[in-house]
mmCIF file with all atom_site columns, C-alpha atoms in Angstrom:
data_model
loop_
_atom_site.group_PDB
_atom_site.id
_atom_site.type_symbol
_atom_site.label_atom_id
_atom_site.label_alt_id
_atom_site.label_comp_id
_atom_site.label_asym_id
_atom_site.label_entity_id
_atom_site.label_seq_id
_atom_site.pdbx_PDB_ins_code
_atom_site.Cartn_x
_atom_site.Cartn_y
_atom_site.Cartn_z
_atom_site.occupancy
_atom_site.B_iso_or_equiv
_atom_site.pdbx_formal_charge
_atom_site.auth_seq_id
_atom_site.auth_comp_id
_atom_site.auth_asym_id
_atom_site.auth_atom_id
_atom_site.pdbx_PDB_model_num
ATOM 1   C CA . SER A 1 1   ? -14.568 116.477 -39.781 1.00 0.00 ? 154 SER A CA 1
ATOM 2   C CA . THR A 1 2   ? -16.645 118.840 -42.200 1.00 0.00 ? 155 THR A CA 1
ATOM 3   C CA . PRO A 1 3   ? -20.195 119.005 -41.145 1.00 0.00 ? 156 PRO A CA 1
ATOM 4   C CA . MET A 1 4   ? -22.832 117.416 -43.633 1.00 0.00 ? 157 MET A CA 1
ATOM 5   C CA . GLU A 1 5   ? -24.759 120.159 -45.783 1.00 0.00 ? 158 GLU A CA 1
ATOM 6   C CA . ILE A 1 6   ? -28.191 120.789 -45.105 1.00 0.00 ? 159 ILE A CA 1
ATOM 7   C CA . THR A 1 7   ? -29.875 120.307 -48.382 1.00 0.00 ? 160 THR A CA 1
ATOM 8   C CA . ASP A 1 8   ? -33.366 120.416 -46.888 1.00 0.00 ? 161 ASP A CA 1
ATOM 9   C CA . PRO A 1 9   ? -33.991 122.395 -43.772 1.00 0.00 ? 162 PRO A CA 1
ATOM 10  C CA . ASN A 1 10  ? -37.520 120.741 -43.352 1.00 0.00 ? 163 ASN A CA 1
ATOM 11  C CA . LEU A 1 11  ? -35.839 117.613 -42.294 1.00 0.00 ? 164 LEU A CA 1
ATOM 12  C CA . VAL A 1 12  ? -34.847 117.277 -38.821 1.00 0.00 ? 165 VAL A CA 1
ATOM 13  C CA . VAL A 1 13  ? -33.111 113.731 -38.926 1.00 0.00 ? 166 VAL A CA 1
ATOM 14  C CA . HIS A 1 14  ? -32.442 111.023 -41.550 1.00 0.00 ? 167 HIS A CA 1
ATOM 15  C CA . TYR A 1 15  ? -30.850 107.751 -40.332 1.00 0.00 ? 168 TYR A CA 1
ATOM 16  C CA . THR A 1 16  ? -29.246 105.070 -43.076 1.00 0.00 ? 169 THR A CA 1
ATOM 17  C CA . MET A 1 17  ? -28.075 102.216 -40.846 1.00 0.00 ? 170 MET A CA 1
ATOM 18  C CA . ASP A 1 18  ? -25.260 101.794 -43.455 1.00 0.00 ? 171 ASP A CA 1
ATOM 19  C CA . ASN A 1 19  ? -23.433 104.910 -41.707 1.00 0.00 ? 172 ASN A CA 1
ATOM 20  C CA . ALA A 1 20  ? -23.219 103.086 -38.169 1.00 0.00 ? 173 ALA A CA 1
ATOM 21  C CA . ALA A 1 21  ? -19.656 103.844 -36.667 1.00 0.00 ? 174 ALA A CA 1
ATOM 22  C CA . GLY A 1 22  ? -19.064 103.520 -32.674 1.00 0.00 ? 175 GLY A CA 1
ATOM 23  C CA . GLY A 1 23  ? -22.301 102.742 -31.414 1.00 0.00 ? 176 GLY A CA 1
ATOM 24  C CA . ILE A 1 24  ? -23.875 105.922 -33.181 1.00 0.00 ? 177 ILE A CA 1
ATOM 25  C CA . LEU A 1 25  ? -25.656 106.614 -36.169 1.00 0.00 ? 178 LEU A CA 1
ATOM 26  C CA . ILE A 1 26  ? -24.526 109.867 -38.165 1.00 0.00 ? 179 ILE A CA 1
ATOM 27  C CA . ASP A 1 27  ? -27.630 111.882 -39.016 1.00 0.00 ? 180 ASP A CA 1
ATOM 28  C CA . GLN A 1 28  ? -27.617 112.318 -42.730 1.00 0.00 ? 181 GLN A CA 1
ATOM 29  C CA . SER A 1 29  ? -30.057 115.462 -42.788 1.00 0.00 ? 182 SER A CA 1
ATOM 30  C CA . GLY A 1 30  ? -26.989 117.742 -41.750 1.00 0.00 ? 183 GLY A CA 1
ATOM 31  C CA . HIS A 1 31  ? -28.793 118.845 -38.466 1.00 0.00 ? 184 HIS A CA 1
ATOM 32  C CA . GLY A 1 32  ? -26.461 116.534 -36.187 1.00 0.00 ? 185 GLY A CA 1
ATOM 33  C CA . ASN A 1 33  ? -29.048 114.713 -34.487 1.00 0.00 ? 186 ASN A CA 1
ATOM 34  C CA . VAL A 1 34  ? -26.327 111.661 -33.594 1.00 0.00 ? 187 VAL A CA 1
ATOM 35  C CA . GLY A 1 35  ? -28.723 108.422 -32.745 1.00 0.00 ? 188 GLY A CA 1
ATOM 36  C CA . THR A 1 36  ? -26.664 106.399 -29.821 1.00 0.00 ? 189 THR A CA 1
ATOM 37  C CA . LEU A 1 37  ? -27.429 102.523 -30.143 1.00 0.00 ? 190 LEU A CA 1
ATOM 38  C CA . VAL A 1 38  ? -28.547 101.701 -26.797 1.00 0.00 ? 191 VAL A CA 1
ATOM 39  C CA . GLY A 1 39  ? -28.201 97.694  -25.556 1.00 0.00 ? 192 GLY A CA 1
ATOM 40  C CA . ASP A 1 40  ? -26.444 95.494  -28.015 1.00 0.00 ? 193 ASP A CA 1
ATOM 41  C CA . PRO A 1 41  ? -28.380 95.958  -31.550 1.00 0.00 ? 194 PRO A CA 1
ATOM 42  C CA . GLN A 1 42  ? -26.960 93.966  -34.100 1.00 0.00 ? 195 GLN A CA 1
ATOM 43  C CA . LEU A 1 43  ? -26.012 95.535  -37.801 1.00 0.00 ? 196 LEU A CA 1
ATOM 44  C CA . VAL A 1 44  ? -27.148 92.775  -40.311 1.00 0.00 ? 197 VAL A CA 1
ATOM 45  C CA . ASN A 1 45  ? -26.773 92.773  -44.159 1.00 0.00 ? 198 ASN A CA 1
ATOM 46  C CA . VAL A 1 46  ? -30.193 92.647  -45.821 1.00 0.00 ? 199 VAL A CA 1
ATOM 47  C CA . GLY A 1 47  ? -29.953 92.673  -49.636 1.00 0.00 ? 200 GLY A CA 1
ATOM 48  C CA . GLY A 1 48  ? -26.660 94.320  -49.849 1.00 0.00 ? 201 GLY A CA 1
ATOM 49  C CA . ARG A 1 49  ? -27.978 97.232  -47.376 1.00 0.00 ? 202 ARG A CA 1
ATOM 50  C CA . THR A 1 50  ? -27.355 97.208  -43.560 1.00 0.00 ? 203 THR A CA 1
ATOM 51  C CA . ALA A 1 51  ? -30.443 97.387  -41.125 1.00 0.00 ? 204 ALA A CA 1
ATOM 52  C CA . LEU A 1 52  ? -30.551 97.239  -37.643 1.00 0.00 ? 205 LEU A CA 1
ATOM 53  C CA . GLU A 1 53  ? -31.556 94.045  -35.670 1.00 0.00 ? 206 GLU A CA 1
ATOM 54  C CA . LEU A 1 54  ? -33.318 94.858  -32.574 1.00 0.00 ? 207 LEU A CA 1
ATOM 55  C CA . ASP A 1 55  ? -33.860 91.188  -30.400 1.00 0.00 ? 208 ASP A CA 1
ATOM 56  C CA . GLY A 1 56  ? -36.673 93.225  -28.142 1.00 0.00 ? 209 GLY A CA 1
ATOM 57  C CA . ASP A 1 57  ? -34.490 92.861  -24.826 1.00 0.00 ? 210 ASP A CA 1
ATOM 58  C CA . GLY A 1 58  ? -33.532 96.755  -24.410 1.00 0.00 ? 211 GLY A CA 1
ATOM 59  C CA . ASP A 1 59  ? -31.976 97.237  -28.129 1.00 0.00 ? 212 ASP A CA 1
ATOM 60  C CA . PHE A 1 60  ? -33.025 100.583 -29.463 1.00 0.00 ? 213 PHE A CA 1
ATOM 61  C CA . VAL A 1 61  ? -31.630 103.944 -31.243 1.00 0.00 ? 214 VAL A CA 1
ATOM 62  C CA . ASP A 1 62  ? -31.743 107.214 -28.582 1.00 0.00 ? 215 ASP A CA 1
ATOM 63  C CA . ALA A 1 63  ? -32.143 110.276 -31.187 1.00 0.00 ? 216 ALA A CA 1
ATOM 64  C CA . GLY A 1 64  ? -31.998 112.868 -28.297 1.00 0.00 ? 217 GLY A CA 1
ATOM 65  C CA . ASN A 1 65  ? -34.623 115.356 -27.253 1.00 0.00 ? 218 ASN A CA 1
ATOM 66  C CA . ASP A 1 66  ? -33.472 118.305 -29.600 1.00 0.00 ? 219 ASP A CA 1
ATOM 67  C CA . SER A 1 67  ? -36.478 120.822 -29.559 1.00 0.00 ? 220 SER A CA 1
ATOM 68  C CA . ALA A 1 68  ? -36.774 120.430 -33.434 1.00 0.00 ? 221 ALA A CA 1
ATOM 69  C CA . PHE A 1 69  ? -38.439 117.198 -32.716 1.00 0.00 ? 222 PHE A CA 1
ATOM 70  C CA . ASP A 1 70  ? -41.354 118.684 -30.970 1.00 0.00 ? 223 ASP A CA 1
ATOM 71  C CA . ILE A 1 71  ? -43.257 119.390 -34.036 1.00 0.00 ? 224 ILE A CA 1
ATOM 72  C CA . PRO A 1 72  ? -46.891 120.871 -33.445 1.00 0.00 ? 225 PRO A CA 1
ATOM 73  C CA . VAL A 1 73  ? -48.075 120.005 -37.017 1.00 0.00 ? 226 VAL A CA 1
ATOM 74  C CA . ASN A 1 74  ? -46.965 119.315 -40.508 1.00 0.00 ? 227 ASN A CA 1
ATOM 75  C CA . ILE A 1 75  ? -44.856 116.376 -39.376 1.00 0.00 ? 228 ILE A CA 1
ATOM 76  C CA . THR A 1 76  ? -44.158 113.335 -41.290 1.00 0.00 ? 229 THR A CA 1
ATOM 77  C CA . VAL A 1 77  ? -42.332 110.135 -39.745 1.00 0.00 ? 230 VAL A CA 1
ATOM 78  C CA . ALA A 1 78  ? -41.109 107.566 -42.107 1.00 0.00 ? 231 ALA A CA 1
ATOM 79  C CA . ALA A 1 79  ? -39.753 104.105 -40.828 1.00 0.00 ? 232 ALA A CA 1
ATOM 80  C CA . TRP A 1 80  ? -38.683 101.012 -43.034 1.00 0.00 ? 233 TRP A CA 1
ATOM 81  C CA . VAL A 1 81  ? -39.598 97.572  -40.537 1.00 0.00 ? 234 VAL A CA 1
ATOM 82  C CA . ASN A 1 82  ? -39.205 93.661  -40.987 1.00 0.00 ? 235 ASN A CA 1
ATOM 83  C CA . VAL A 1 83  ? -41.478 92.464  -38.141 1.00 0.00 ? 236 VAL A CA 1
ATOM 84  C CA . ALA A 1 84  ? -41.967 88.746  -38.090 1.00 0.00 ? 237 ALA A CA 1
ATOM 85  C CA . GLN A 1 85  ? -43.882 89.116  -34.756 1.00 0.00 ? 238 GLN A CA 1
ATOM 86  C CA . PHE A 1 86  ? -45.147 91.661  -31.913 1.00 0.00 ? 239 PHE A CA 1
ATOM 87  C CA . ASP A 1 87  ? -44.317 90.799  -28.360 1.00 0.00 ? 240 ASP A CA 1
ATOM 88  C CA . LYS A 1 88  ? -45.265 93.468  -26.636 1.00 0.00 ? 241 LYS A CA 1
ATOM 89  C CA . SER A 1 89  ? -49.005 95.701  -26.723 1.00 0.00 ? 242 SER A CA 1
ATOM 90  C CA . TRP A 1 90  ? -48.341 99.164  -28.231 1.00 0.00 ? 243 TRP A CA 1
ATOM 91  C CA . GLN A 1 91  ? -45.162 98.419  -29.245 1.00 0.00 ? 244 GLN A CA 1
ATOM 92  C CA . ALA A 1 92  ? -42.720 101.171 -30.488 1.00 0.00 ? 245 ALA A CA 1
ATOM 93  C CA . ILE A 1 93  ? -41.177 101.711 -33.967 1.00 0.00 ? 246 ILE A CA 1
ATOM 94  C CA . VAL A 1 94  ? -40.393 105.626 -33.695 1.00 0.00 ? 247 VAL A CA 1
ATOM 95  C CA . THR A 1 95  ? -41.774 107.601 -30.694 1.00 0.00 ? 248 THR A CA 1
ATOM 96  C CA . LYS A 1 96  ? -41.335 110.901 -28.913 1.00 0.00 ? 249 LYS A CA 1
ATOM 97  C CA . GLY A 1 97  ? -42.303 109.353 -25.722 1.00 0.00 ? 250 GLY A CA 1
ATOM 98  C CA . ASP A 1 98  ? -46.232 108.470 -25.090 1.00 0.00 ? 251 ASP A CA 1
ATOM 99  C CA . SER A 1 99  ? -47.899 111.919 -24.914 1.00 0.00 ? 252 SER A CA 1
ATOM 100 C CA . SER A 1 100 ? -46.417 113.437 -28.293 1.00 0.00 ? 253 SER A CA 1
ATOM 101 C CA . TRP A 1 101 ? -46.242 111.302 -31.705 1.00 0.00 ? 254 TRP A CA 1
ATOM 102 C CA . ARG A 1 102 ? -45.675 107.734 -32.484 1.00 0.00 ? 255 ARG A CA 1
ATOM 103 C CA . LEU A 1 103 ? -45.417 105.217 -34.683 1.00 0.00 ? 256 LEU A CA 1
ATOM 104 C CA . HIS A 1 104 ? -46.357 101.823 -32.809 1.00 0.00 ? 257 HIS A CA 1
ATOM 105 C CA . ARG A 1 105 ? -48.095 98.908  -32.689 1.00 0.00 ? 258 ARG A CA 1
ATOM 106 C CA . SER A 1 106 ? -52.214 99.024  -32.395 1.00 0.00 ? 259 SER A CA 1
ATOM 107 C CA . SER A 1 107 ? -52.663 97.636  -29.135 1.00 0.00 ? 260 SER A CA 1
ATOM 108 C CA . SER A 1 108 ? -52.224 93.783  -29.626 1.00 0.00 ? 261 SER A CA 1
ATOM 109 C CA . SER A 1 109 ? -53.307 93.893  -33.485 1.00 0.00 ? 262 SER A CA 1
ATOM 110 C CA . ASN A 1 110 ? -50.851 93.209  -36.069 1.00 0.00 ? 263 ASN A CA 1
ATOM 111 C CA . ASN A 1 111 ? -51.542 96.630  -37.333 1.00 0.00 ? 264 ASN A CA 1
ATOM 112 C CA . ILE A 1 112 ? -49.601 99.857  -36.950 1.00 0.00 ? 265 ILE A CA 1
ATOM 113 C CA . ALA A 1 113 ? -51.230 103.343 -35.417 1.00 0.00 ? 266 ALA A CA 1
ATOM 114 C CA . TRP A 1 114 ? -49.975 106.785 -35.824 1.00 0.00 ? 267 TRP A CA 1
ATOM 115 C CA . GLY A 1 115 ? -50.349 108.391 -32.631 1.00 0.00 ? 268 GLY A CA 1
ATOM 116 C CA . THR A 1 116 ? -50.778 111.699 -32.039 1.00 0.00 ? 269 THR A CA 1
ATOM 117 C CA . SER A 1 117 ? -51.412 113.081 -28.579 1.00 0.00 ? 270 SER A CA 1
ATOM 118 C CA . GLY A 1 118 ? -53.412 116.407 -28.650 1.00 0.00 ? 271 GLY A CA 1
ATOM 119 C CA . LEU A 1 119 ? -55.013 115.430 -31.734 1.00 0.00 ? 272 LEU A CA 1
ATOM 120 C CA . ASP A 1 120 ? -58.707 113.577 -31.916 1.00 0.00 ? 273 ASP A CA 1
ATOM 121 C CA . PRO A 1 121 ? -58.402 110.969 -32.635 1.00 0.00 ? 274 PRO A CA 1
ATOM 122 C CA . THR A 1 122 ? -55.191 110.233 -30.533 1.00 0.00 ? 275 THR A CA 1
ATOM 123 C CA . ASP A 1 123 ? -54.401 107.110 -32.678 1.00 0.00 ? 276 ASP A CA 1
ATOM 124 C CA . LEU A 1 124 ? -55.341 106.346 -36.226 1.00 0.00 ? 277 LEU A CA 1
ATOM 125 C CA . THR A 1 125 ? -54.964 102.688 -37.014 1.00 0.00 ? 278 THR A CA 1
ATOM 126 C CA . GLY A 1 126 ? -54.164 101.023 -40.164 1.00 0.00 ? 279 GLY A CA 1
ATOM 127 C CA . THR A 1 127 ? -55.699 97.974  -41.850 1.00 0.00 ? 280 THR A CA 1
ATOM 128 C CA . VAL A 1 128 ? -52.482 96.360  -43.364 1.00 0.00 ? 281 VAL A CA 1
ATOM 129 C CA . GLU A 1 129 ? -51.056 93.712  -40.975 1.00 0.00 ? 282 GLU A CA 1
ATOM 130 C CA . VAL A 1 130 ? -47.378 94.236  -41.144 1.00 0.00 ? 283 VAL A CA 1
ATOM 131 C CA . THR A 1 131 ? -46.543 90.711  -39.316 1.00 0.00 ? 284 THR A CA 1
ATOM 132 C CA . ASP A 1 132 ? -45.608 88.942  -42.293 1.00 0.00 ? 285 ASP A CA 1
ATOM 133 C CA . GLY A 1 133 ? -41.427 89.078  -42.206 1.00 0.00 ? 286 GLY A CA 1
ATOM 134 C CA . GLU A 1 134 ? -41.414 90.941  -44.881 1.00 0.00 ? 287 GLU A CA 1
ATOM 135 C CA . TRP A 1 135 ? -39.958 94.727  -45.293 1.00 0.00 ? 288 TRP A CA 1
ATOM 136 C CA . HIS A 1 136 ? -42.800 97.485  -45.048 1.00 0.00 ? 289 HIS A CA 1
ATOM 137 C CA . HIS A 1 137 ? -42.717 101.361 -45.357 1.00 0.00 ? 290 HIS A CA 1
ATOM 138 C CA . LEU A 1 138 ? -44.357 103.182 -42.833 1.00 0.00 ? 291 LEU A CA 1
ATOM 139 C CA . VAL A 1 139 ? -45.384 106.692 -42.725 1.00 0.00 ? 292 VAL A CA 1
ATOM 140 C CA . GLY A 1 140 ? -47.388 108.686 -40.417 1.00 0.00 ? 293 GLY A CA 1
ATOM 141 C CA . VAL A 1 141 ? -48.382 112.385 -41.641 1.00 0.00 ? 294 VAL A CA 1
ATOM 142 C CA . TYR A 1 142 ? -50.304 115.219 -39.805 1.00 0.00 ? 295 TYR A CA 1
ATOM 143 C CA . ASP A 1 143 ? -50.786 118.129 -42.072 1.00 0.00 ? 296 ASP A CA 1
ATOM 144 C CA . GLY A 1 144 ? -52.852 120.277 -39.685 1.00 0.00 ? 297 GLY A CA 1
ATOM 145 C CA . ALA A 1 145 ? -56.171 119.222 -41.550 1.00 0.00 ? 298 ALA A CA 1
ATOM 146 C CA . GLN A 1 146 ? -55.699 115.399 -41.688 1.00 0.00 ? 299 GLN A CA 1
ATOM 147 C CA . LYS A 1 147 ? -53.737 112.618 -40.081 1.00 0.00 ? 300 LYS A CA 1
ATOM 148 C CA . LEU A 1 148 ? -52.795 110.022 -42.771 1.00 0.00 ? 301 LEU A CA 1
ATOM 149 C CA . LEU A 1 149 ? -51.278 106.567 -42.439 1.00 0.00 ? 302 LEU A CA 1
ATOM 150 C CA . TYR A 1 150 ? -49.260 105.144 -45.513 1.00 0.00 ? 303 TYR A CA 1
ATOM 151 C CA . THR A 1 151 ? -47.783 101.512 -45.942 1.00 0.00 ? 304 THR A CA 1
ATOM 152 C CA . ASP A 1 152 ? -45.569 100.782 -48.722 1.00 0.00 ? 305 ASP A CA 1
ATOM 153 C CA . GLY A 1 153 ? -46.453 104.067 -50.588 1.00 0.00 ? 306 GLY A CA 1
ATOM 154 C CA . VAL A 1 154 ? -50.048 103.496 -50.132 1.00 0.00 ? 307 VAL A CA 1
ATOM 155 C CA . LEU A 1 155 ? -52.590 105.719 -48.378 1.00 0.00 ? 308 LEU A CA 1
ATOM 156 C CA . ASP A 1 156 ? -53.859 102.912 -45.545 1.00 0.00 ? 309 ASP A CA 1
ATOM 157 C CA . VAL A 1 157 ? -55.944 105.350 -43.625 1.00 0.00 ? 310 VAL A CA 1
ATOM 158 C CA . ALA A 1 158 ? -56.934 109.112 -42.910 1.00 0.00 ? 311 ALA A CA 1
ATOM 159 C CA . GLU A 1 159 ? -58.775 111.356 -40.922 1.00 0.00 ? 312 GLU A CA 1
ATOM 160 C CA . ASP A 1 160 ? -59.845 114.938 -40.491 1.00 0.00 ? 313 ASP A CA 1
ATOM 161 C CA . SER A 1 161 ? -57.957 116.320 -37.673 1.00 0.00 ? 314 SER A CA 1
ATOM 162 C CA . THR A 1 162 ? -57.061 119.793 -36.583 1.00 0.00 ? 315 THR A CA 1
ATOM 163 C CA . GLY A 1 163 ? -55.005 121.440 -33.570 1.00 0.00 ? 316 GLY A CA 1
ATOM 164 C CA . ASN A 1 164 ? -51.381 120.433 -32.413 1.00 0.00 ? 317 ASN A CA 1
ATOM 165 C CA . ILE A 1 165 ? -49.660 117.685 -31.368 1.00 0.00 ? 318 ILE A CA 1
ATOM 166 C CA . ASN A 1 166 ? -48.382 117.818 -27.881 1.00 0.00 ? 319 ASN A CA 1
ATOM 167 C CA . SER A 1 167 ? -44.624 118.432 -27.066 1.00 0.00 ? 320 SER A CA 1
ATOM 168 C CA . ALA A 1 168 ? -42.680 116.175 -24.600 1.00 0.00 ? 321 ALA A CA 1
ATOM 169 C CA . THR A 1 169 ? -40.132 116.103 -23.016 1.00 0.00 ? 322 THR A CA 1
ATOM 170 C CA . HIS A 1 170 ? -39.007 112.348 -23.852 1.00 0.00 ? 323 HIS A CA 1
ATOM 171 C CA . SER A 1 171 ? -36.227 111.624 -26.768 1.00 0.00 ? 324 SER A CA 1
ATOM 172 C CA . VAL A 1 172 ? -36.899 110.405 -29.766 1.00 0.00 ? 325 VAL A CA 1
ATOM 173 C CA . ASN A 1 173 ? -36.431 106.552 -29.847 1.00 0.00 ? 326 ASN A CA 1
ATOM 174 C CA . ILE A 1 174 ? -36.567 103.689 -32.281 1.00 0.00 ? 327 ILE A CA 1
ATOM 175 C CA . GLY A 1 175 ? -37.733 100.582 -31.093 1.00 0.00 ? 328 GLY A CA 1
ATOM 176 C CA . GLU A 1 176 ? -37.306 101.376 -27.595 1.00 0.00 ? 329 GLU A CA 1
ATOM 177 C CA . ASN A 1 177 ? -40.009 98.957  -26.333 1.00 0.00 ? 330 ASN A CA 1
#
């Protein structure tokens, strides 16, 4: 097969769930960071688009541990989620382990946090509750001067922060716990 063209060299990975086949997700960025489906996640139709349903019992996507995922500054992590309820404290959405960067549930709340180990504050906690069973677009950004958390295209919270996000040996996982 012909590799995909890299149209944005700064985009490390991009998965759309409607390109899942044979237990993998094809990386639309062109960088070849294939996502492996672990457990028995289900592909479901949602308004004409395909989504990945994770049942909370061992289902997740393992995107691997490419060195391109160790991004100390100028990082954006985004995901679409639909959560009826969380069932674990600090529940993961998209993570590079617990000691690098992560979009996750903030403790036991119904809010999202943008976690970045190595920066102060480590967690930037949003104010928007996302456990309404509706689709939400979540974006965590660190630009070297600020940490920002967006929900549905609107800036939810921001805080000044400088330094570098820690690198980690963990794989990038989607919905791992």
